[in-house]
Coordinates of C-alpha atoms and ligand atoms in Angstrom, one line a residue:
X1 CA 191.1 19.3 267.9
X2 CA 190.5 22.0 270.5
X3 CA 193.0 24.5 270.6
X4 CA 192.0 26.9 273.8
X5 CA 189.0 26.3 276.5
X6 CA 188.4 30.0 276.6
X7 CA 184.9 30.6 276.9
X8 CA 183.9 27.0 276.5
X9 CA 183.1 24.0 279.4
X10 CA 185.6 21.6 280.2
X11 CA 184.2 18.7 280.2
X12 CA 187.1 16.1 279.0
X13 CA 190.8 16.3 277.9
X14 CA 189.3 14.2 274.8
X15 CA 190.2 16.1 272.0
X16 CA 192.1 19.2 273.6
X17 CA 195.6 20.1 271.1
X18 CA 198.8 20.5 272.9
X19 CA 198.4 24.5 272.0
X20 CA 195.4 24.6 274.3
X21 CA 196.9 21.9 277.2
X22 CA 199.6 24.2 277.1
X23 CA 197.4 27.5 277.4
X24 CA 195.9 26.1 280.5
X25 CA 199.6 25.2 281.6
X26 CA 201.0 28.5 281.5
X27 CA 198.0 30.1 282.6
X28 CA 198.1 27.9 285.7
X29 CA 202.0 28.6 286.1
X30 CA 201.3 32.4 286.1
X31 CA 199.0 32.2 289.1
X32 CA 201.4 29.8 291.3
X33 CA 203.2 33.3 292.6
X34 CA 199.6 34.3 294.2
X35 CA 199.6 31.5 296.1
X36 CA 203.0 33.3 298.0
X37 CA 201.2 37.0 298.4
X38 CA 200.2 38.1 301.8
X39 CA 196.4 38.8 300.2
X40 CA 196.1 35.4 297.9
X41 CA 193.7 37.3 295.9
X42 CA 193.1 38.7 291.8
X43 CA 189.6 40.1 290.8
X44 CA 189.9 38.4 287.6
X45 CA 186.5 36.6 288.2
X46 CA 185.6 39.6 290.7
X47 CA 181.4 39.7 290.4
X48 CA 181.3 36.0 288.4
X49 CA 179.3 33.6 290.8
X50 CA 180.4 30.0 290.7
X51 CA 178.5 26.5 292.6
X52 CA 180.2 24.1 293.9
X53 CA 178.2 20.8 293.1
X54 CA 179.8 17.6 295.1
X55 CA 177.1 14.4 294.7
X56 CA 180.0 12.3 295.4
X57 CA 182.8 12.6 298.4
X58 CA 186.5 14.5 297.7
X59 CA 188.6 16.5 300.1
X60 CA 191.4 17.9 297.2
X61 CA 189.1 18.4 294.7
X62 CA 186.8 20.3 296.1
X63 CA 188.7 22.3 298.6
X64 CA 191.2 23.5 295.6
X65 CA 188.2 24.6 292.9
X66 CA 186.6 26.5 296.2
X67 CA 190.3 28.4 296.9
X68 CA 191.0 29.0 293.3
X69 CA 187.0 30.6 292.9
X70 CA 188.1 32.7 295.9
X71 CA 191.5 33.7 294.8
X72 CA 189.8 34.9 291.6
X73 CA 187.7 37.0 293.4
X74 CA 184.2 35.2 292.4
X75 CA 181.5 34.5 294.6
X76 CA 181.2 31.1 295.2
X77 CA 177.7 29.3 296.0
X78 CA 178.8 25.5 297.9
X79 CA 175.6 23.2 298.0
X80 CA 176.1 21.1 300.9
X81 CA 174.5 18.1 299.3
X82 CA 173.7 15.8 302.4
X83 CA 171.6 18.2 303.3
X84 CA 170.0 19.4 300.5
X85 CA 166.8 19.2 298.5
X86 CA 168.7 16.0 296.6
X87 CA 168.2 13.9 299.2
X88 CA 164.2 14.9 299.3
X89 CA 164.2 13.3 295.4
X90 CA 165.0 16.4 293.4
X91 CA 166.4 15.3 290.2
X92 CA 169.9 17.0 288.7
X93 CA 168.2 18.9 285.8
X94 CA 165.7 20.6 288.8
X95 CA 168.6 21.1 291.3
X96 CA 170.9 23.1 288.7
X97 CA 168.0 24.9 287.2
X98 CA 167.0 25.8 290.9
X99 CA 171.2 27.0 291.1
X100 CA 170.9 28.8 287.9
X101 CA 167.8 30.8 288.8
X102 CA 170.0 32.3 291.8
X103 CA 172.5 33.5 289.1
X104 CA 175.4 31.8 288.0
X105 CA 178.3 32.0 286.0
X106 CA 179.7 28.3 286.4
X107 CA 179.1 25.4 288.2
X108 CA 182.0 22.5 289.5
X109 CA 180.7 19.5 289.6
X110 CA 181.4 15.7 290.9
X111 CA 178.8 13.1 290.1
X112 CA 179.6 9.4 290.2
X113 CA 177.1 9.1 286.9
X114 CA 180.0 9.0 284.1
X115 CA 178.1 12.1 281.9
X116 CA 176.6 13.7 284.1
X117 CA 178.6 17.0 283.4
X118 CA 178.0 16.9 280.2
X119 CA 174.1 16.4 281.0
X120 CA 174.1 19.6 283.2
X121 CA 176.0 21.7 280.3
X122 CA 173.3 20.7 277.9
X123 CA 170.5 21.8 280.8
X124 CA 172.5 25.0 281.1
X125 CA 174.4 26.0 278.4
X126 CA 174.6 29.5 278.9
X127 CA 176.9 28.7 282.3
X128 CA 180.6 27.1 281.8
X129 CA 180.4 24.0 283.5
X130 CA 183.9 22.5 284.6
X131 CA 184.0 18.5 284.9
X132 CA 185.6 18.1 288.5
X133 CA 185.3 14.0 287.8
X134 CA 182.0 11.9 286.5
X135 CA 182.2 8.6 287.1
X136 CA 185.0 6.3 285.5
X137 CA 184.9 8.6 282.5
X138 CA 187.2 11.7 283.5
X139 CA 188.6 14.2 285.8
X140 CA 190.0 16.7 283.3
X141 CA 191.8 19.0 286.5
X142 CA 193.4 16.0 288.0
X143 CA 195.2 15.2 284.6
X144 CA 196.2 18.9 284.3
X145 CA 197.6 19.5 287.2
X146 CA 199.3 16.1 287.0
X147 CA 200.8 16.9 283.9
X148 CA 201.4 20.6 285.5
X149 CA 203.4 19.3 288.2
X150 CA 205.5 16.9 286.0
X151 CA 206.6 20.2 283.9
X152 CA 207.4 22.3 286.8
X153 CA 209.2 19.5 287.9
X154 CA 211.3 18.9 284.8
X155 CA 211.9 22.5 284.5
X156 CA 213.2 22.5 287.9
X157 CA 216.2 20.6 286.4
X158 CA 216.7 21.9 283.2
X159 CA 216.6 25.8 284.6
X160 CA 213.8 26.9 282.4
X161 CA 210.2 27.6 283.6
X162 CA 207.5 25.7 282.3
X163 CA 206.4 28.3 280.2
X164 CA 209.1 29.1 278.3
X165 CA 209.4 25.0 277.6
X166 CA 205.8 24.5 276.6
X167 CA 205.5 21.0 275.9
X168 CA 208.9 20.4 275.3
X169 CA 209.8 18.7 277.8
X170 CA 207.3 15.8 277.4
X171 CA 208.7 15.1 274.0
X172 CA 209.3 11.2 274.9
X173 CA 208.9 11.1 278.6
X174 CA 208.3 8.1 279.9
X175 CA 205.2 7.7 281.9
X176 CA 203.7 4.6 283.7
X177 CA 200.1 4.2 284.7
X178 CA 199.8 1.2 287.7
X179 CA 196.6 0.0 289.2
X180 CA 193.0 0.1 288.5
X181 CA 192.8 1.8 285.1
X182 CA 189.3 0.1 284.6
X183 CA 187.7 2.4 287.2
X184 CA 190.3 5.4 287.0
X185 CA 188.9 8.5 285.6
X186 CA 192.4 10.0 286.4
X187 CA 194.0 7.7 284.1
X188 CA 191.5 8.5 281.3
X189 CA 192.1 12.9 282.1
X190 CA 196.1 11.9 282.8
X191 CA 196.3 9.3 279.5
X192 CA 195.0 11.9 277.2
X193 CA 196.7 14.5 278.7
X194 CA 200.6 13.3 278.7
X195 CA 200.1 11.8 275.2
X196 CA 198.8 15.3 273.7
X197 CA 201.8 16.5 274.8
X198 CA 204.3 14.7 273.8
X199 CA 204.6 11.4 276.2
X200 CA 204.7 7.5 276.3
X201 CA 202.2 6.0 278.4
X202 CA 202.6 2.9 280.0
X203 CA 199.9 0.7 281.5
X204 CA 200.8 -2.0 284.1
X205 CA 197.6 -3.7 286.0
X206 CA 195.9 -6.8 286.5
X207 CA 193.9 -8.0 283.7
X208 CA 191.1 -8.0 286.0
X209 CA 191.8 -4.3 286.8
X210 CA 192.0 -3.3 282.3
X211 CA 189.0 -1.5 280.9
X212 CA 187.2 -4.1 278.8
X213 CA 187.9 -2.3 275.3
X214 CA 191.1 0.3 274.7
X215 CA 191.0 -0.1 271.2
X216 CA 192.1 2.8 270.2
X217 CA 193.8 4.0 273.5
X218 CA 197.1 5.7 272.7
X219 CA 199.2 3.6 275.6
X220 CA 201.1 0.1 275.5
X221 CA 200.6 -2.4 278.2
X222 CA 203.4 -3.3 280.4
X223 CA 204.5 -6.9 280.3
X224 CA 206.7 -6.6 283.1
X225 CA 206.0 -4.7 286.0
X226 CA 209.9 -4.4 287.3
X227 CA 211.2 -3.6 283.4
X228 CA 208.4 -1.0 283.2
X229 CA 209.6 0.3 286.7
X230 CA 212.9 1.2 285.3
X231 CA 211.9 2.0 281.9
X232 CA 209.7 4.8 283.8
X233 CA 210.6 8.4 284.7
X234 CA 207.2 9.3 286.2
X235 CA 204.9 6.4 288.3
X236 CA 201.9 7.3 288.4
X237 CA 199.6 5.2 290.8
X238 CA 196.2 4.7 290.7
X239 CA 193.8 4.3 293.7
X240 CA 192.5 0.6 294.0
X241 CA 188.4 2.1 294.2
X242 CA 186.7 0.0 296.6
X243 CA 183.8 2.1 296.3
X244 CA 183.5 0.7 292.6
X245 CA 183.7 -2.6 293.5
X246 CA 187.8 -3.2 292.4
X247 CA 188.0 -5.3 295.8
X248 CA 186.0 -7.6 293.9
X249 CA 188.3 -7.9 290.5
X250 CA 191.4 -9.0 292.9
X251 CA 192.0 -12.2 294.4
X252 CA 193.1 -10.5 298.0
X253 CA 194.3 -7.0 298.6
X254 CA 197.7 -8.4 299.7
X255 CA 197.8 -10.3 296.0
X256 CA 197.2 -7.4 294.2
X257 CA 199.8 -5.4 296.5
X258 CA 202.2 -7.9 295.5
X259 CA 202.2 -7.9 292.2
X260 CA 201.2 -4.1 291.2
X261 CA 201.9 -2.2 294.7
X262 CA 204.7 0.3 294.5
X263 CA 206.3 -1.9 297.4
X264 CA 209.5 0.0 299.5
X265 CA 211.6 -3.2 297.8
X266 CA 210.4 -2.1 294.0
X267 CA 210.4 1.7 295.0
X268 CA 214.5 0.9 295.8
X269 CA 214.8 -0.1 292.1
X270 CA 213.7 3.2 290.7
X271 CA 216.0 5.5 288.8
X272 CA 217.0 7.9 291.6
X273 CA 214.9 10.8 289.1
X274 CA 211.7 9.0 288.8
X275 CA 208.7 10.8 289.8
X276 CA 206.3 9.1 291.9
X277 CA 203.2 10.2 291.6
X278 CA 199.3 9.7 293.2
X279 CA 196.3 11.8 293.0
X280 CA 194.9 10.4 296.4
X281 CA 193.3 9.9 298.8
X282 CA 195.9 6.4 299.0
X283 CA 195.2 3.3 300.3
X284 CA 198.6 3.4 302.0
X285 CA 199.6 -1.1 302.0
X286 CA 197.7 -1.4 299.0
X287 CA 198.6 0.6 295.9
X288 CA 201.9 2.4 297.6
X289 CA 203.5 1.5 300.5
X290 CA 203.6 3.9 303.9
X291 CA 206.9 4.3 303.4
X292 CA 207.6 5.1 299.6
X293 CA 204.3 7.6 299.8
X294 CA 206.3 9.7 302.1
X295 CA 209.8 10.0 299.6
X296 CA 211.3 12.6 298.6
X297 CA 211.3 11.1 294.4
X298 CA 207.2 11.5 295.9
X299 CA 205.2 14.6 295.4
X300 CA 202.1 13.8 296.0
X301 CA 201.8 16.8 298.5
X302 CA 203.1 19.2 295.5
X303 CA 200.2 17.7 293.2
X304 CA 197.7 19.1 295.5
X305 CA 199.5 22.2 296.2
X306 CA 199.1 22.7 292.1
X307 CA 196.0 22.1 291.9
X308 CA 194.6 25.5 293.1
X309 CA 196.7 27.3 290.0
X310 CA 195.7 24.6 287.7
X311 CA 191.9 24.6 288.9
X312 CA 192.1 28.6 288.9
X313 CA 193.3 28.8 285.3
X314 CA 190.5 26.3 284.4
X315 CA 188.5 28.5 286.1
X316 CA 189.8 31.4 284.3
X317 CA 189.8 30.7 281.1
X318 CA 186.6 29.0 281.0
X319 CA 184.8 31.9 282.4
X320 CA 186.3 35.0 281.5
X321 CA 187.4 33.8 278.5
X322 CA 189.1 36.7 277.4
X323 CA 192.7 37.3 277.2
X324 CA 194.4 38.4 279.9
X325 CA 196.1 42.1 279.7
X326 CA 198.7 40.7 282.1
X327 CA 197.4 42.8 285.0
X328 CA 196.5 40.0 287.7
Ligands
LIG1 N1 192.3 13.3 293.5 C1 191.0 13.6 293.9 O1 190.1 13.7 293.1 O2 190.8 13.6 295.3 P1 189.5 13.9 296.0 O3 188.5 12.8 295.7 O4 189.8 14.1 297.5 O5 188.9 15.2 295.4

């Protein structure tokens, strides 16, 4: 077990302790107040250079790691990869060496190879290299800031901050997974991180839609969608990925809708606390409806909203790696 990502990659949530989920946690929660300054700034990375590597699309992702880089005060080098040398033929080992010879002190990267972060920290191993999603395998951030907002959340109600809980208030949560789990890196990131800390996971999905193999995953399948609706105090919903070819593993959109879509009807059978959660971008009529996406027991907004904190304290700790004197 992992107990703190100071200093080191993050590559997965595989194998990270509670002691170190929570580190990143509380790290994360004491930048949320910069986000409310007039100048949304800290030098803690002041003089650190980080790349921005996107080979595949995002809009949250991206735009959060690039904020939280510049609220740290680093430098932050963006390849614009439509129009770069990639699409000439350079391979990924010349196109980060090429980075790496400008100077760099990290690099955020997206690929749709699953591994691919992991190749690019063994081609560069003196730079901290932060997993922003690879594939179907993970998308450490997502699950941190998913598990971030849950504990702000909770702590909302209970009157205690989300540091001074810790991972308390996981401690038996109830946490549903619904949709395409086969091609979800976000489940993978959200699975390992909400069981690390304390949860139960839930899966509910078509067969179709079920990773081939999960021996060994630390979840139970749902039998019945509607008792897993109400045994759950968090939804979590998973993006049906077209792009992957999950249109394909579903007799019709609307079939898969009706059996696994959080539906206005099913979303009026929640327990009025339930947290709705999706890490977008939604199909809106397909895994949630219009309607229940824009609920207040929904927070999808607040998820992205927490993902500059979370993605800063990644950032953080990864890079500086030292302990903080308290002095932002
Ligand atoms: N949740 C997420 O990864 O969204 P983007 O693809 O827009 O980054």
């Amino acid at each position: 077990m992992i107990d703190s990502i100071r200093g080191q990659s993050l590559l997965t949530l595989e194998g990270l302790s509670a002691r170190a989920l929570v580190e990143i946690l509380d790290t994360a929660e004491s930048f949320v107040e910069v986000q409310s300054r007039s100048v949304k700034k800290v030098p803690a990375l002041k003089g650190h250079v980080v790349a921005s590597l996107f080979f595949e699309e995002s809009t949250r992702t991206r735009l959060s790691f690039e904020t939280a880089a510049k609220r740290l005060s680093a430098d932050v080098l963006s390849l614009a990869v439509a129009s770069s040398s990639v699409k000439k033929g350079e391979s990924l080992r010349d196109t980060i060496s090429t980075i790496d010879a400008l100077g760099i002190d990290a690099v955020v990267m997206r690929h749709s190879s699953s591994g691919a972060a992991l190749q690019v920290s063994r081609y560069v191993p003196h730079v901290r290299v932060i997993n922003a999603g690879d594939g179907q395998h993970q998308h450490p951030t997502q699950g941190l800031l998913d598990a971030f907002t849950v504990r702000q959340i909770l702590g909302e109600r209970h009157g205690t901050s989300g540091q001074e809980s810790g991972s308390e208030l996981f401690k038996g949560l109830h946490v549903l997974i619904v949709g395409d789990v086969r091609h979800s890196r976000v489940a993978r990131s959200d699975i390992q991180a909400y069981t690390a800390l304390g949860a139960q996971v839930q899966i509910a999905a078509p067969g179709t839609l079920l990773p081939p193999d999960m021996t060994g995953w630390p979840v139970t399948l749902a039998e019945d969608f509607s008792e897993a609706l109400e045994w759950a105090d968090v939804v979590a919903l998973l993006r049906l990925q077209r792009e992957r070819g999950s249109g394909s593993f579903v007799p019709s959109l609307a079939e898969f809708t009706s059996s696994f879509g959080l539906t206005i009807e099913r979303a009026r059978r929640l327990r009025p606390e339930t947290i709705i959660m999706h890490p977008g971008p939604m199909n809106r009529g397909v895994e949630i409806d219009s309607r229940v996406a824009d609920l207040p027991a929904a927070v999808i907004a607040r998820q992205v909203s927490n993902g500059v904190p979370v993605r800063m304290a990644a950032l953080y700790l990864s890079v500086a790696g030292l302990k903080r004197d308290g002095a932002l």
